[in-house]
Amino acid sequence: ETGVTQSPTHLIKTRGQQVTLRCSSQSGHNTVSWYQQALGQGPQFIFQYYREEENGRGNFPPRFSGLQFPNYSSELNVNALELDDSALYLCASSLLGQDLPEAFFGQGTRLTVV
Amino acid sequence: RKEVEQDPGPFNVPEGATVAFNCTYSNSASQSFFWYRQDCRKEPKLLMSVYSSGNEDGRFTAQLNRASQYISLLIRDSKLSDSATYLCVVNVAGGSYIPTFGRGTSLIVHP
């Protein structure tokens, strides 16, 4: 087990609604990255948080936003949900500053937008 | 051109075969490299880091070629349990290490 936990594991939402996904990072890690993985594709980088600040962002619209808390846990918020937002959302925890910053994933949240 | 490219496969091999995957990356400033394994409908799990001099972990060997900007994964004596998607990950440096994934290569090992 990686020690990275995500909640909820599954979620069904209606188009136009808002959703908040949560991630608890591995003990000792200071960085959380969020990914969206559609079926048959690799994980696509949404954004990364380091010490409570956004530390990089992928090609996602502003309705995707996030937070990192002092204990390094994190939230991903998506507003105005669209059908194409249906995907597996993965959170990865890592320790920035080491030579090989290996990332460890939570089990993911499977979001279905109907 | 995508930052990290992989042949999606699938690679269909018999048990006991040796199979190799390549992954190319576009950013020459990339500094760290990994292979992850992902089983169907599960999260990616770290398989191995890729060191500059190449490294081996049991039946798995990873190589890095900086000049040609690719990494490779070799699996010897394939087992049925090796069937999975193998994701190449490149950390693009420059102030933040952002793990960037390829789309993955599907491996099917059959009896």
Short mmCIF file of C-alpha atoms in Angstrom, two decimals:
data_model
loop_
_atom_site.label_atom_id
_atom_site.label_comp_id
_atom_site.label_asym_id
_atom_site.label_seq_id
_atom_site.Cartn_x
_atom_site.Cartn_y
_atom_site.Cartn_z
CA GLU A 1 0.00 0.00 0.00
CA THR A 2 1.22 3.48 -0.89
CA GLY A 3 -0.41 5.35 1.96
CA VAL A 4 -2.14 7.66 -0.52
CA THR A 5 -5.90 7.59 -0.11
CA GLN A 6 -8.60 9.16 -2.23
CA SER A 7 -12.26 9.69 -1.58
CA PRO A 8 -14.80 8.92 -2.75
CA THR A 9 -13.89 5.87 -4.84
CA HIS A 10 -16.89 6.25 -7.14
CA LEU A 11 -19.18 9.16 -7.87
CA ILE A 12 -22.06 9.89 -10.21
CA LYS A 13 -22.92 13.51 -10.96
CA THR A 14 -25.23 15.34 -13.31
CA ARG A 15 -23.98 17.67 -16.03
CA GLY A 16 -23.61 21.21 -14.66
CA GLN A 17 -23.04 20.13 -11.07
CA GLN A 18 -19.90 20.68 -9.05
CA VAL A 19 -17.70 18.00 -7.47
CA THR A 20 -14.92 17.90 -4.88
CA LEU A 21 -12.45 15.02 -4.78
CA ARG A 22 -10.06 14.48 -1.88
CA CYS A 23 -6.61 13.05 -1.48
CA SER A 24 -4.46 12.32 1.55
CA SER A 25 -0.80 12.21 0.66
CA GLN A 26 1.78 9.73 1.89
CA SER A 27 3.40 10.63 5.19
CA GLY A 28 6.54 12.72 4.62
CA HIS A 29 5.54 13.83 1.12
CA ASN A 30 5.10 17.52 0.32
CA THR A 31 3.71 17.46 -3.20
CA VAL A 32 0.42 16.35 -4.69
CA SER A 33 -0.30 16.04 -8.40
CA TRP A 34 -3.72 15.42 -9.89
CA TYR A 35 -4.38 13.52 -13.11
CA GLN A 36 -7.35 12.70 -15.27
CA GLN A 37 -7.32 9.35 -17.01
CA ALA A 38 -9.85 8.57 -19.71
CA LEU A 39 -10.39 4.99 -20.79
CA GLY A 40 -7.51 3.71 -22.90
CA GLN A 41 -5.37 6.78 -22.33
CA GLY A 42 -2.47 7.63 -20.06
CA PRO A 43 -3.02 9.93 -17.09
CA GLN A 44 -3.20 13.59 -18.15
CA PHE A 45 -1.66 16.11 -15.77
CA ILE A 46 -4.15 18.59 -14.32
CA PHE A 47 -2.05 20.47 -11.73
CA GLN A 48 0.44 20.06 -8.93
CA TYR A 49 0.52 21.55 -5.46
CA TYR A 50 3.66 22.08 -3.43
CA ARG A 51 3.53 23.62 0.04
CA GLU A 52 -0.04 24.80 -0.51
CA GLU A 53 0.75 26.65 -3.76
CA GLU A 54 -0.03 25.61 -7.32
CA ASN A 55 3.29 24.51 -8.77
CA GLY A 56 2.36 23.74 -12.36
CA ARG A 57 -0.76 23.30 -14.42
CA GLY A 58 -1.67 21.23 -17.45
CA ASN A 59 -4.04 22.08 -20.28
CA PHE A 60 -7.27 22.12 -18.27
CA PRO A 61 -9.82 24.96 -18.06
CA PRO A 62 -10.18 27.16 -14.97
CA ARG A 63 -13.25 25.24 -13.82
CA PHE A 64 -10.71 22.69 -12.59
CA SER A 65 -9.26 24.10 -9.38
CA GLY A 66 -7.52 22.76 -6.34
CA LEU A 67 -6.23 23.28 -2.87
CA GLN A 68 -3.50 21.87 -0.69
CA PHE A 69 -3.76 22.02 3.07
CA PRO A 70 -1.02 22.43 5.72
CA ASN A 71 -1.01 18.66 6.27
CA TYR A 72 -0.34 18.28 2.50
CA SER A 73 -3.70 16.70 1.77
CA SER A 74 -5.42 18.11 -1.29
CA GLU A 75 -8.73 18.69 -3.01
CA LEU A 76 -9.66 18.82 -6.67
CA ASN A 77 -12.77 20.84 -7.50
CA VAL A 78 -14.53 20.73 -10.83
CA ASN A 79 -17.32 23.17 -11.58
CA ALA A 80 -19.96 23.02 -14.30
CA LEU A 81 -19.38 19.35 -14.99
CA GLU A 82 -19.46 18.17 -18.58
CA LEU A 83 -20.02 14.67 -19.91
CA ASP A 84 -16.38 14.52 -21.05
CA ASP A 85 -15.25 14.98 -17.46
CA SER A 86 -16.17 11.34 -16.87
CA ALA A 87 -12.87 9.66 -16.08
CA LEU A 88 -10.67 8.17 -13.39
CA TYR A 89 -9.13 10.97 -11.31
CA LEU A 90 -5.80 10.08 -9.79
CA CYS A 91 -3.86 11.79 -7.07
CA ALA A 92 -0.11 11.23 -6.80
CA SER A 93 2.02 12.08 -3.82
CA SER A 94 5.76 12.73 -3.99
CA LEU A 95 8.63 14.41 -2.18
CA LEU A 96 10.02 17.32 -4.16
CA GLY A 97 13.72 17.85 -3.63
CA GLN A 98 15.05 14.32 -3.84
CA ASP A 99 17.02 13.04 -6.80
CA LEU A 100 14.35 10.60 -7.92
CA PRO A 101 11.00 12.06 -6.91
CA GLU A 102 8.97 8.90 -7.25
CA ALA A 103 5.23 9.46 -7.31
CA PHE A 104 2.82 7.14 -5.55
CA PHE A 105 -0.81 6.99 -6.50
CA GLY A 106 -4.04 6.64 -4.65
CA GLN A 107 -6.61 4.18 -5.93
CA GLY A 108 -8.42 6.93 -7.81
CA THR A 109 -11.93 8.32 -7.94
CA ARG A 110 -14.06 7.13 -10.81
CA LEU A 111 -16.34 10.02 -11.80
CA THR A 112 -19.30 9.49 -14.08
CA VAL A 113 -21.16 12.53 -15.39
CA VAL A 114 -24.62 11.84 -16.76
CA ARG B 1 4.62 16.10 -30.93
CA LYS B 2 3.58 14.66 -27.58
CA GLU B 3 5.98 15.05 -24.69
CA VAL B 4 6.09 11.34 -24.00
CA GLU B 5 5.24 8.78 -26.67
CA GLN B 6 4.68 5.05 -26.44
CA ASP B 7 3.44 2.41 -28.82
CA PRO B 8 0.05 1.45 -27.35
CA GLY B 9 0.35 -2.14 -28.57
CA PRO B 10 -1.02 -4.54 -27.59
CA PHE B 11 2.02 -6.76 -27.47
CA ASN B 12 0.86 -10.37 -27.48
CA VAL B 13 3.59 -12.75 -26.31
CA PRO B 14 3.72 -16.34 -25.06
CA GLU B 15 4.82 -17.20 -21.56
CA GLY B 16 8.59 -17.29 -21.30
CA ALA B 17 9.16 -14.77 -24.08
CA THR B 18 11.31 -11.68 -23.84
CA VAL B 19 9.59 -8.43 -24.73
CA ALA B 20 10.85 -4.86 -24.92
CA PHE B 21 9.05 -1.52 -24.90
CA ASN B 22 10.44 1.84 -25.88
CA CYS B 23 9.32 5.29 -24.87
CA THR B 24 10.52 8.54 -26.42
CA TYR B 25 10.43 11.96 -24.79
CA SER B 26 10.68 15.38 -26.37
CA ASN B 27 12.10 17.58 -23.62
CA SER B 28 15.87 17.25 -23.45
CA ALA B 29 15.83 18.86 -20.00
CA SER B 30 13.96 15.88 -18.55
CA GLN B 31 15.80 14.62 -15.53
CA SER B 32 14.16 11.57 -14.07
CA PHE B 33 12.42 8.60 -15.59
CA PHE B 34 10.21 5.80 -14.38
CA TRP B 35 8.21 2.83 -15.49
CA TYR B 36 4.80 2.23 -13.95
CA ARG B 37 2.51 -0.73 -14.28
CA GLN B 38 -1.25 -0.33 -14.41
CA ASP B 39 -3.70 -3.19 -14.15
CA CYS B 40 -7.18 -2.84 -15.60
CA ARG B 41 -9.25 -0.24 -13.71
CA LYS B 42 -6.56 0.15 -11.05
CA GLU B 43 -4.14 2.94 -10.22
CA PRO B 44 -0.60 3.03 -11.69
CA LYS B 45 2.03 1.44 -9.48
CA LEU B 46 5.72 2.19 -9.62
CA LEU B 47 7.59 -0.64 -11.30
CA MET B 48 11.07 0.82 -11.35
CA SER B 49 13.02 4.03 -11.60
CA VAL B 50 15.38 4.35 -14.54
CA TYR B 51 18.97 5.22 -13.72
CA SER B 52 21.39 6.83 -16.16
CA SER B 53 23.57 3.73 -16.26
CA GLY B 54 20.62 1.39 -16.66
CA ASN B 55 19.30 -0.89 -13.95
CA GLU B 56 17.90 -4.34 -13.43
CA ASP B 57 15.33 -5.69 -11.01
CA GLY B 58 14.88 -9.42 -11.39
CA ARG B 59 13.40 -10.08 -14.84
CA PHE B 60 13.05 -6.38 -15.60
CA THR B 61 15.76 -4.18 -17.12
CA ALA B 62 15.44 -0.46 -17.74
CA GLN B 63 17.72 1.59 -19.96
CA LEU B 64 18.04 5.32 -20.65
CA ASN B 65 19.46 6.78 -23.85
CA ARG B 66 19.75 10.53 -23.37
CA ALA B 67 21.29 11.17 -26.78
CA SER B 68 18.30 9.67 -28.57
CA GLN B 69 15.85 10.67 -25.83
CA TYR B 70 14.27 7.33 -25.11
CA ILE B 71 13.94 4.86 -22.31
CA SER B 72 13.29 1.17 -22.62
CA LEU B 73 11.92 -1.65 -20.52
CA LEU B 74 12.91 -5.26 -21.14
CA ILE B 75 10.96 -8.10 -19.56
CA ARG B 76 12.57 -11.54 -19.64
CA ASP B 77 10.80 -14.87 -19.10
CA SER B 78 7.34 -13.29 -19.28
CA LYS B 79 4.71 -14.54 -16.85
CA LEU B 80 0.94 -14.49 -17.24
CA SER B 81 0.88 -12.06 -14.33
CA ASP B 82 2.95 -9.56 -16.32
CA SER B 83 -0.13 -8.81 -18.42
CA ALA B 84 -0.85 -5.14 -17.80
CA THR B 85 -0.32 -1.68 -19.26
CA TYR B 86 3.18 -0.28 -18.84
CA LEU B 87 3.38 3.48 -18.50
CA CYS B 88 6.49 5.48 -19.18
CA VAL B 89 6.88 8.54 -16.94
CA VAL B 90 9.21 11.45 -17.47
CA ASN B 91 9.78 14.19 -14.93
CA VAL B 92 10.13 17.50 -16.72
CA ALA B 93 12.31 19.72 -14.60
CA GLY B 94 12.59 23.49 -14.43
CA GLY B 95 11.46 24.46 -10.96
CA SER B 96 8.90 21.74 -10.53
CA TYR B 97 9.02 18.05 -11.14
CA ILE B 98 5.86 17.18 -13.00
CA PRO B 99 5.48 13.50 -13.81
CA THR B 100 4.35 13.32 -17.43
CA PHE B 101 2.89 10.05 -18.63
CA GLY B 102 2.87 8.29 -21.92
CA ARG B 103 -0.40 6.64 -22.93
CA GLY B 104 0.95 3.24 -21.99
CA THR B 105 1.82 0.02 -23.78
CA SER B 106 -0.50 -2.93 -23.33
CA LEU B 107 1.13 -6.32 -22.76
CA ILE B 108 -0.79 -9.58 -22.98
CA VAL B 109 1.08 -12.73 -22.00
CA HIS B 110 -0.71 -15.90 -23.09
CA PRO B 111 -0.14 -19.55 -22.16
#
